[in-house]
Amino acid sequence: MLSTHLENRALSVDRVVAEACEYFRRAQQPDGSIAEDPSILVFQEWDSVNALKAIALWQKVLPAGYGSVTDGVLAFLAGREKPTGMLSWGAAEIGPAEYCTETSSEYISALALLGYEEKARRKAEFLRSRQLPDGPWEEVHSHIPRAFQLEPSVTGFALCALDDAGIDPDRLDEALEFLAGKQVDEGHFGINWYYYCTHYYLMRPAVAALVQFGNFAAAARARDFVLKQQRPDGSWFSEVPGFRGEPSVPELQTALALMTLAQTGMGVGDPPVRRAVDWLLDRRRGDGSWFGGRYPYPETESYSSFRATQDVYTTAQVLAAFKYLEQQ
């Protein structure tokens, strides 16, 4: 288990989690959102949802007084809901019928983990109704280029959210066939600069859904790809060839790749997982967080206002990966 491995490093899981969640507390803004830089609003909901999910995953080891942080985030997100109950990812202006499927899916999962079953179920029922006839879900957000709205991560997030909320998809077979069809021969699910410029962002929720619903062969191919891509120091890093911008940092990519391996059943007893855990622990900062760099938008004038730091998101993903490993 992860806890035993950390004890061998004179650490404890509870301490690592508590210090990371204290970082979230210090990053909480007066409106309840969690953001390392309050002047950056582009991912205000996305970062807050991911911090909330990490808190929910580890809620049993957090002190009772931490509930005020959770309540603040919940109040902030409730105030940002669209009439449908869905969320955008942040401050970009969109219409009331538009939303981010991925942000909304993680919101549903966080609510279910926190015990708000009825709230999660109502939102999940709406999300279920938005499945396309041929199986996938899409992003319903005008700021996402049309060509990018059907990436496999979107369907993976939606399927996992429905499962967390106890809602059966209307067209499960079609959704799983869509995901399997998006997997290339090498085992990954593509790479897109708009989705963190790494294989592991698209892969992590797709693999989670495939495992949850029994397609272990596709998950095994993904696992093998991830293992082949691990760097000698235990980390992962990939980027879109020719991308003119700052790619996602190894800390984030390693957390996502590690979570993918954990979802396929690998644990700290496996050397590649152990090396990745040690690499991440060695990069834990003094305030309990992990460095996240900036979101990898291209260096063009049209994206000049989208310079968003990713420390909150990266820290949340490390905590989520560690939770999966602790459960092995």
mmCIF file of C-alpha atoms in Angstrom:
data_model
loop_
_atom_site.group_PDB
_atom_site.id
_atom_site.type_symbol
_atom_site.label_atom_id
_atom_site.label_comp_id
_atom_site.label_asym_id
_atom_site.label_seq_id
_atom_site.Cartn_x
_atom_site.Cartn_y
_atom_site.Cartn_z
ATOM 1 C CA MET A 1 0.000 0.000 0.000
ATOM 2 C CA LEU A 2 1.002 3.608 -0.475
ATOM 3 C CA SER A 3 0.970 4.258 3.270
ATOM 4 C CA THR A 4 3.636 1.615 3.911
ATOM 5 C CA HIS A 5 5.863 3.021 1.184
ATOM 6 C CA LEU A 6 5.575 6.526 2.593
ATOM 7 C CA GLU A 7 6.402 5.291 6.070
ATOM 8 C CA ASN A 8 9.665 3.948 4.670
ATOM 9 C CA ARG A 9 10.416 7.536 3.639
ATOM 10 C CA ALA A 10 9.590 8.872 7.125
ATOM 11 C CA LEU A 11 6.319 10.289 5.787
ATOM 12 C CA SER A 12 2.666 9.438 6.277
ATOM 13 C CA VAL A 13 -0.219 9.562 3.846
ATOM 14 C CA ASP A 14 -2.216 11.629 6.322
ATOM 15 C CA ARG A 15 0.541 14.227 6.556
ATOM 16 C CA VAL A 16 1.002 14.536 2.787
ATOM 17 C CA VAL A 17 -2.760 14.884 2.286
ATOM 18 C CA ALA A 18 -3.243 17.299 5.178
ATOM 19 C CA GLU A 19 -0.450 19.594 3.996
ATOM 20 C CA ALA A 20 -1.783 19.620 0.426
ATOM 21 C CA CYS A 21 -5.288 20.399 1.669
ATOM 22 C CA GLU A 22 -3.899 23.172 3.858
ATOM 23 C CA TYR A 23 -2.491 24.608 0.654
ATOM 24 C CA PHE A 24 -6.049 24.554 -0.739
ATOM 25 C CA ARG A 25 -7.269 26.322 2.401
ATOM 26 C CA ARG A 26 -4.692 29.080 1.978
ATOM 27 C CA ALA A 27 -5.626 29.379 -1.701
ATOM 28 C CA GLN A 28 -9.328 29.765 -0.943
ATOM 29 C CA GLN A 29 -10.656 33.178 -1.951
ATOM 30 C CA PRO A 30 -13.356 35.244 -0.214
ATOM 31 C CA ASP A 31 -15.957 34.006 -2.723
ATOM 32 C CA GLY A 32 -15.171 30.376 -1.803
ATOM 33 C CA SER A 33 -13.249 29.478 -4.945
ATOM 34 C CA ILE A 34 -9.801 27.916 -4.742
ATOM 35 C CA ALA A 35 -7.190 29.612 -6.895
ATOM 36 C CA GLU A 36 -3.483 30.166 -6.441
ATOM 37 C CA ASP A 37 -3.744 33.470 -8.296
ATOM 38 C CA PRO A 38 -7.046 35.297 -7.662
ATOM 39 C CA SER A 39 -6.447 37.554 -10.674
ATOM 40 C CA ILE A 40 -6.754 34.583 -13.038
ATOM 41 C CA LEU A 41 -10.407 33.652 -13.520
ATOM 42 C CA VAL A 42 -10.261 31.547 -16.675
ATOM 43 C CA PHE A 43 -10.242 28.224 -14.756
ATOM 44 C CA GLN A 44 -11.885 29.353 -11.548
ATOM 45 C CA GLU A 45 -14.611 26.691 -11.593
ATOM 46 C CA TRP A 46 -12.370 23.942 -13.006
ATOM 47 C CA ASP A 47 -9.691 24.393 -10.345
ATOM 48 C CA SER A 48 -12.280 24.654 -7.582
ATOM 49 C CA VAL A 49 -14.067 21.489 -8.728
ATOM 50 C CA ASN A 50 -10.830 19.524 -8.878
ATOM 51 C CA ALA A 51 -9.728 20.714 -5.449
ATOM 52 C CA LEU A 52 -13.181 19.808 -4.123
ATOM 53 C CA LYS A 53 -12.934 16.300 -5.578
ATOM 54 C CA ALA A 54 -9.487 15.781 -4.040
ATOM 55 C CA ILE A 55 -10.863 16.936 -0.679
ATOM 56 C CA ALA A 56 -13.824 14.576 -1.081
ATOM 57 C CA LEU A 57 -11.562 11.626 -1.870
ATOM 58 C CA TRP A 58 -9.572 12.198 1.326
ATOM 59 C CA GLN A 59 -12.308 13.639 3.551
ATOM 60 C CA LYS A 60 -11.962 10.896 6.177
ATOM 61 C CA VAL A 61 -8.412 11.928 7.100
ATOM 62 C CA LEU A 62 -9.055 15.682 7.232
ATOM 63 C CA PRO A 63 -9.779 17.496 10.517
ATOM 64 C CA ALA A 64 -13.394 18.291 11.342
ATOM 65 C CA GLY A 65 -12.758 22.014 10.985
ATOM 66 C CA TYR A 66 -11.917 21.557 7.332
ATOM 67 C CA GLY A 67 -15.618 21.426 6.562
ATOM 68 C CA SER A 68 -15.710 25.209 6.314
ATOM 69 C CA VAL A 69 -13.397 25.015 3.289
ATOM 70 C CA THR A 70 -15.636 22.451 1.633
ATOM 71 C CA ASP A 71 -18.759 24.481 2.384
ATOM 72 C CA GLY A 72 -17.172 27.570 0.853
ATOM 73 C CA VAL A 73 -16.283 25.785 -2.376
ATOM 74 C CA LEU A 74 -19.750 24.235 -2.610
ATOM 75 C CA ALA A 75 -21.412 27.637 -2.153
ATOM 76 C CA PHE A 76 -19.171 29.181 -4.822
ATOM 77 C CA LEU A 77 -19.913 26.428 -7.338
ATOM 78 C CA ALA A 78 -23.650 26.454 -6.622
ATOM 79 C CA GLY A 79 -23.639 30.148 -7.458
ATOM 80 C CA ARG A 80 -21.944 29.454 -10.792
ATOM 81 C CA GLU A 81 -24.303 26.745 -11.987
ATOM 82 C CA LYS A 82 -26.128 27.164 -15.267
ATOM 83 C CA PRO A 83 -29.930 26.726 -15.267
ATOM 84 C CA THR A 84 -29.279 23.082 -16.158
ATOM 85 C CA GLY A 85 -27.110 22.592 -13.055
ATOM 86 C CA MET A 86 -23.993 22.297 -15.185
ATOM 87 C CA LEU A 87 -20.810 24.386 -14.918
ATOM 88 C CA SER A 88 -18.452 26.166 -17.255
ATOM 89 C CA TRP A 89 -14.727 25.922 -16.518
ATOM 90 C CA GLY A 90 -14.297 29.590 -15.610
ATOM 91 C CA ALA A 91 -14.810 33.186 -16.513
ATOM 92 C CA ALA A 92 -15.276 32.916 -20.291
ATOM 93 C CA GLU A 93 -18.633 34.417 -21.269
ATOM 94 C CA ILE A 94 -21.027 31.802 -22.666
ATOM 95 C CA GLY A 95 -24.778 31.409 -23.003
ATOM 96 C CA PRO A 96 -26.970 29.866 -20.285
ATOM 97 C CA ALA A 97 -27.397 26.622 -22.235
ATOM 98 C CA GLU A 98 -23.649 26.130 -22.696
ATOM 99 C CA TYR A 99 -21.382 24.349 -20.233
ATOM 100 C CA CYS A 100 -18.225 22.278 -19.919
ATOM 101 C CA THR A 101 -19.061 18.576 -19.828
ATOM 102 C CA GLU A 102 -15.765 17.691 -18.156
ATOM 103 C CA THR A 103 -16.070 20.275 -15.376
ATOM 104 C CA SER A 104 -19.709 19.319 -14.813
ATOM 105 C CA SER A 105 -18.835 15.619 -14.688
ATOM 106 C CA GLU A 106 -16.153 16.111 -12.047
ATOM 107 C CA TYR A 107 -18.608 18.289 -10.099
ATOM 108 C CA ILE A 108 -21.130 15.430 -10.095
ATOM 109 C CA SER A 109 -18.464 12.990 -8.917
ATOM 110 C CA ALA A 110 -17.364 15.325 -6.109
ATOM 111 C CA LEU A 111 -20.948 15.806 -4.924
ATOM 112 C CA ALA A 112 -21.520 12.046 -4.890
ATOM 113 C CA LEU A 113 -18.297 11.435 -2.943
ATOM 114 C CA LEU A 114 -19.328 14.058 -0.389
ATOM 115 C CA GLY A 115 -22.674 12.362 0.164
ATOM 116 C CA TYR A 116 -24.912 14.792 -1.734
ATOM 117 C CA GLU A 117 -26.514 11.913 -3.599
ATOM 118 C CA GLU A 118 -29.723 13.641 -4.663
ATOM 119 C CA LYS A 119 -27.916 16.713 -6.013
ATOM 120 C CA ALA A 120 -25.465 14.507 -7.876
ATOM 121 C CA ARG A 121 -28.282 12.343 -9.237
ATOM 122 C CA ARG A 122 -30.301 15.276 -10.604
ATOM 123 C CA LYS A 123 -27.289 16.645 -12.422
ATOM 124 C CA ALA A 124 -26.310 13.188 -13.657
ATOM 125 C CA GLU A 125 -29.770 12.636 -15.093
ATOM 126 C CA PHE A 126 -29.418 15.797 -17.153
ATOM 127 C CA LEU A 127 -25.930 14.748 -18.242
ATOM 128 C CA ARG A 128 -27.252 11.333 -19.268
ATOM 129 C CA SER A 129 -29.815 13.027 -21.499
ATOM 130 C CA ARG A 130 -27.023 14.800 -23.395
ATOM 131 C CA GLN A 131 -25.400 11.629 -24.732
ATOM 132 C CA LEU A 132 -25.259 11.687 -28.516
ATOM 133 C CA PRO A 133 -27.145 8.954 -30.415
ATOM 134 C CA ASP A 134 -23.926 7.259 -31.562
ATOM 135 C CA GLY A 135 -22.549 7.022 -28.033
ATOM 136 C CA PRO A 136 -20.211 9.847 -27.001
ATOM 137 C CA TRP A 137 -20.690 13.060 -25.092
ATOM 138 C CA GLU A 138 -19.437 16.372 -26.420
ATOM 139 C CA GLU A 139 -18.384 19.673 -24.948
ATOM 140 C CA VAL A 140 -21.284 22.149 -25.117
ATOM 141 C CA HIS A 141 -19.128 25.233 -25.024
ATOM 142 C CA SER A 142 -18.658 27.746 -27.836
ATOM 143 C CA HIS A 143 -15.098 28.609 -26.762
ATOM 144 C CA ILE A 144 -13.922 25.074 -27.567
ATOM 145 C CA PRO A 145 -13.129 24.609 -31.270
ATOM 146 C CA ARG A 146 -15.719 22.357 -32.860
ATOM 147 C CA ALA A 147 -13.054 19.864 -33.946
ATOM 148 C CA PHE A 148 -12.055 19.376 -30.293
ATOM 149 C CA GLN A 149 -15.475 18.878 -28.706
ATOM 150 C CA LEU A 150 -15.569 15.085 -29.049
ATOM 151 C CA GLU A 151 -12.243 14.109 -27.513
ATOM 152 C CA PRO A 152 -12.402 10.745 -25.655
ATOM 153 C CA SER A 153 -11.758 12.350 -22.270
ATOM 154 C CA VAL A 154 -15.180 14.030 -22.473
ATOM 155 C CA THR A 155 -16.985 10.698 -22.734
ATOM 156 C CA GLY A 156 -14.719 9.140 -20.122
ATOM 157 C CA PHE A 157 -15.498 11.880 -17.602
ATOM 158 C CA ALA A 158 -19.242 11.625 -18.305
ATOM 159 C CA LEU A 159 -19.357 7.837 -17.880
ATOM 160 C CA CYS A 160 -17.435 8.012 -14.600
ATOM 161 C CA ALA A 161 -19.725 10.763 -13.285
ATOM 162 C CA LEU A 162 -22.858 8.763 -14.098
ATOM 163 C CA ASP A 163 -21.383 5.731 -12.388
ATOM 164 C CA ASP A 164 -20.456 7.750 -9.275
ATOM 165 C CA ALA A 165 -24.006 9.092 -9.118
ATOM 166 C CA GLY A 166 -25.594 5.655 -9.586
ATOM 167 C CA ILE A 167 -27.108 6.468 -12.976
ATOM 168 C CA ASP A 168 -26.999 3.976 -15.844
ATOM 169 C CA PRO A 169 -26.134 5.434 -19.273
ATOM 170 C CA ASP A 170 -28.810 5.047 -21.911
ATOM 171 C CA ARG A 171 -26.350 3.814 -24.541
ATOM 172 C CA LEU A 172 -23.456 2.226 -22.666
ATOM 173 C CA ASP A 173 -22.340 -0.125 -25.427
ATOM 174 C CA GLU A 174 -22.182 2.711 -27.922
ATOM 175 C CA ALA A 175 -20.165 4.874 -25.510
ATOM 176 C CA LEU A 176 -17.657 2.105 -24.861
ATOM 177 C CA GLU A 177 -17.381 1.368 -28.571
ATOM 178 C CA PHE A 178 -16.669 5.058 -29.164
ATOM 179 C CA LEU A 179 -13.860 5.035 -26.588
ATOM 180 C CA ALA A 180 -12.365 1.805 -27.901
ATOM 181 C CA GLY A 181 -12.497 3.214 -31.417
ATOM 182 C CA LYS A 182 -10.517 6.268 -30.336
ATOM 183 C CA GLN A 183 -7.629 4.129 -29.060
ATOM 184 C CA VAL A 184 -4.753 3.921 -31.536
ATOM 185 C CA ASP A 185 -2.574 0.868 -32.087
ATOM 186 C CA GLU A 186 0.118 2.152 -29.708
ATOM 187 C CA GLY A 187 -2.430 2.158 -26.882
ATOM 188 C CA HIS A 188 -3.042 5.872 -26.306
ATOM 189 C CA PHE A 189 -6.106 7.969 -27.189
ATOM 190 C CA GLY A 190 -4.441 10.800 -29.064
ATOM 191 C CA ILE A 191 -2.905 14.069 -27.970
ATOM 192 C CA ASN A 192 -4.342 17.570 -28.290
ATOM 193 C CA TRP A 193 -2.702 20.847 -27.311
ATOM 194 C CA TYR A 194 -6.103 22.183 -26.187
ATOM 195 C CA TYR A 195 -6.390 19.364 -23.631
ATOM 196 C CA TYR A 196 -3.187 19.893 -21.649
ATOM 197 C CA CYS A 197 -0.900 18.969 -24.545
ATOM 198 C CA THR A 198 -0.269 15.450 -23.222
ATOM 199 C CA HIS A 199 -1.409 11.912 -23.957
ATOM 200 C CA TYR A 200 -2.277 11.312 -20.320
ATOM 201 C CA TYR A 201 -5.078 13.867 -19.963
ATOM 202 C CA LEU A 202 -7.176 12.249 -22.712
ATOM 203 C CA MET A 203 -6.167 8.788 -21.522
ATOM 204 C CA ARG A 204 -6.864 8.940 -17.780
ATOM 205 C CA PRO A 205 -10.695 9.321 -17.822
ATOM 206 C CA ALA A 206 -11.052 7.087 -20.898
ATOM 207 C CA VAL A 207 -9.179 4.267 -19.164
ATOM 208 C CA ALA A 208 -11.118 4.805 -15.934
ATOM 209 C CA ALA A 209 -14.401 4.345 -17.799
ATOM 210 C CA LEU A 210 -13.187 1.329 -19.774
ATOM 211 C CA VAL A 211 -12.029 -0.407 -16.600
ATOM 212 C CA GLN A 212 -15.206 0.501 -14.729
ATOM 213 C CA PHE A 213 -17.351 -1.067 -17.423
ATOM 214 C CA GLY A 214 -15.208 -4.103 -18.141
ATOM 215 C CA ASN A 215 -13.117 -3.421 -21.260
ATOM 216 C CA PHE A 216 -9.894 -4.658 -19.696
ATOM 217 C CA ALA A 217 -8.177 -5.404 -22.999
ATOM 218 C CA ALA A 218 -8.256 -1.749 -24.078
ATOM 219 C CA ALA A 219 -7.130 -0.690 -20.598
ATOM 220 C CA ALA A 220 -4.201 -3.115 -20.768
ATOM 221 C CA ARG A 221 -3.061 -1.633 -24.084
ATOM 222 C CA ALA A 222 -3.175 1.818 -22.512
ATOM 223 C CA ARG A 223 -1.207 0.569 -19.512
ATOM 224 C CA ASP A 224 1.486 -0.864 -21.768
ATOM 225 C CA PHE A 225 1.796 2.434 -23.631
ATOM 226 C CA VAL A 226 2.182 4.368 -20.377
ATOM 227 C CA LEU A 227 4.838 1.970 -19.097
ATOM 228 C CA LYS A 228 6.858 2.294 -22.309
ATOM 229 C CA GLN A 229 6.805 6.091 -22.069
ATOM 230 C CA GLN A 230 8.078 6.384 -18.487
ATOM 231 C CA ARG A 231 11.352 8.274 -18.252
ATOM 232 C CA PRO A 232 14.339 6.831 -16.367
ATOM 233 C CA ASP A 233 13.773 9.179 -13.414
ATOM 234 C CA GLY A 234 10.205 7.868 -12.945
ATOM 235 C CA SER A 235 8.323 10.781 -14.543
ATOM 236 C CA TRP A 236 6.359 11.222 -17.775
ATOM 237 C CA PHE A 237 6.367 14.003 -20.340
ATOM 238 C CA SER A 238 4.847 14.302 -23.793
ATOM 239 C CA GLU A 239 3.926 17.190 -26.066
ATOM 240 C CA VAL A 240 2.358 17.862 -29.445
ATOM 241 C CA PRO A 241 5.087 17.987 -32.117
ATOM 242 C CA GLY A 242 5.558 21.524 -33.374
ATOM 243 C CA PHE A 243 3.427 23.074 -30.629
ATOM 244 C CA ARG A 244 4.481 26.689 -30.118
ATOM 245 C CA GLY A 245 3.785 27.205 -26.464
ATOM 246 C CA GLU A 246 4.615 26.000 -22.998
ATOM 247 C CA PRO A 247 3.578 22.335 -22.567
ATOM 248 C CA SER A 248 2.183 20.859 -19.377
ATOM 249 C CA VAL A 249 4.850 20.240 -16.762
ATOM 250 C CA PRO A 250 6.095 16.732 -15.864
ATOM 251 C CA GLU A 251 4.494 16.974 -12.405
ATOM 252 C CA LEU A 252 1.008 17.119 -13.906
ATOM 253 C CA GLN A 253 1.693 14.596 -16.635
ATOM 254 C CA THR A 254 3.204 12.181 -14.122
ATOM 255 C CA ALA A 255 0.169 12.435 -11.833
ATOM 256 C CA LEU A 256 -2.166 11.660 -14.743
ATOM 257 C CA ALA A 257 -0.017 8.800 -16.043
ATOM 258 C CA LEU A 258 0.333 7.366 -12.536
ATOM 259 C CA MET A 259 -3.432 7.497 -12.027
ATOM 260 C CA THR A 260 -3.886 5.614 -15.294
ATOM 261 C CA LEU A 261 -1.593 2.830 -14.104
ATOM 262 C CA ALA A 262 -3.402 2.672 -10.760
ATOM 263 C CA GLN A 263 -6.747 2.386 -12.539
ATOM 264 C CA THR A 264 -5.456 -0.671 -14.404
ATOM 265 C CA GLY A 265 -4.630 -2.363 -11.106
ATOM 266 C CA MET A 266 -0.965 -1.509 -10.652
ATOM 267 C CA GLY A 267 0.244 -0.497 -7.204
ATOM 268 C CA VAL A 268 3.283 0.653 -5.255
ATOM 269 C CA GLY A 269 4.585 -2.907 -5.297
ATOM 270 C CA ASP A 270 5.234 -2.442 -9.025
ATOM 271 C CA PRO A 271 8.603 -0.724 -9.642
ATOM 272 C CA PRO A 272 7.331 1.758 -12.287
ATOM 273 C CA VAL A 273 4.627 2.972 -9.906
ATOM 274 C CA ARG A 274 7.043 3.182 -6.998
ATOM 275 C CA ARG A 275 9.507 5.242 -9.048
ATOM 276 C CA ALA A 276 6.733 7.623 -10.071
ATOM 277 C CA VAL A 277 5.532 8.039 -6.481
ATOM 278 C CA ASP A 278 9.081 8.772 -5.314
ATOM 279 C CA TRP A 279 9.581 11.271 -8.134
ATOM 280 C CA LEU A 280 6.419 13.131 -7.132
ATOM 281 C CA LEU A 281 7.249 13.060 -3.429
ATOM 282 C CA ASP A 282 10.693 14.513 -4.169
ATOM 283 C CA ARG A 283 8.962 17.434 -5.899
ATOM 284 C CA ARG A 284 6.471 18.192 -3.171
ATOM 285 C CA ARG A 285 6.926 21.837 -2.241
ATOM 286 C CA GLY A 286 7.290 23.246 1.226
ATOM 287 C CA ASP A 287 3.671 24.421 1.295
ATOM 288 C CA GLY A 288 2.390 20.906 0.513
ATOM 289 C CA SER A 289 1.571 21.606 -3.144
ATOM 290 C CA TRP A 290 3.044 20.597 -6.492
ATOM 291 C CA PHE A 291 4.224 22.956 -9.207
ATOM 292 C CA GLY A 292 1.836 22.985 -12.153
ATOM 293 C CA GLY A 293 3.318 25.449 -14.610
ATOM 294 C CA ARG A 294 0.893 27.176 -16.946
ATOM 295 C CA TYR A 295 -1.907 25.886 -19.129
ATOM 296 C CA PRO A 296 -0.421 25.121 -22.557
ATOM 297 C CA TYR A 297 -2.161 27.647 -24.762
ATOM 298 C CA PRO A 298 -0.162 28.604 -27.864
ATOM 299 C CA GLU A 299 1.815 31.810 -27.788
ATOM 300 C CA THR A 300 -0.483 33.787 -30.065
ATOM 301 C CA GLU A 301 -2.308 37.069 -29.586
ATOM 302 C CA SER A 302 -5.739 35.388 -29.565
ATOM 303 C CA TYR A 303 -4.792 33.379 -26.465
ATOM 304 C CA SER A 304 -2.846 36.088 -24.654
ATOM 305 C CA SER A 305 -5.519 36.391 -21.931
ATOM 306 C CA PHE A 306 -5.489 32.650 -21.151
ATOM 307 C CA ARG A 307 -2.278 32.504 -19.138
ATOM 308 C CA ALA A 308 -3.479 30.342 -16.269
ATOM 309 C CA THR A 309 -1.250 28.721 -13.650
ATOM 310 C CA GLN A 310 -1.939 25.084 -12.778
ATOM 311 C CA ASP A 311 -0.677 24.505 -9.225
ATOM 312 C CA VAL A 312 -4.132 23.830 -7.751
ATOM 313 C CA TYR A 313 -5.082 21.440 -10.542
ATOM 314 C CA THR A 314 -1.773 19.576 -10.417
ATOM 315 C CA THR A 315 -1.915 19.205 -6.630
ATOM 316 C CA ALA A 316 -5.456 17.860 -6.907
ATOM 317 C CA GLN A 317 -4.380 15.290 -9.499
ATOM 318 C CA VAL A 318 -1.478 14.089 -7.359
ATOM 319 C CA LEU A 319 -3.860 13.607 -4.426
ATOM 320 C CA ALA A 320 -6.299 11.718 -6.633
ATOM 321 C CA ALA A 321 -3.517 9.432 -7.920
ATOM 322 C CA PHE A 322 -2.362 8.753 -4.372
ATOM 323 C CA LYS A 323 -5.937 7.883 -3.359
ATOM 324 C CA TYR A 324 -6.187 5.260 -6.097
ATOM 325 C CA LEU A 325 -2.873 3.776 -4.951
ATOM 326 C CA GLU A 326 -3.889 3.770 -1.299
ATOM 327 C CA GLN A 327 -6.912 1.681 -2.256
ATOM 328 C CA GLN A 328 -4.841 -0.984 -4.053
#
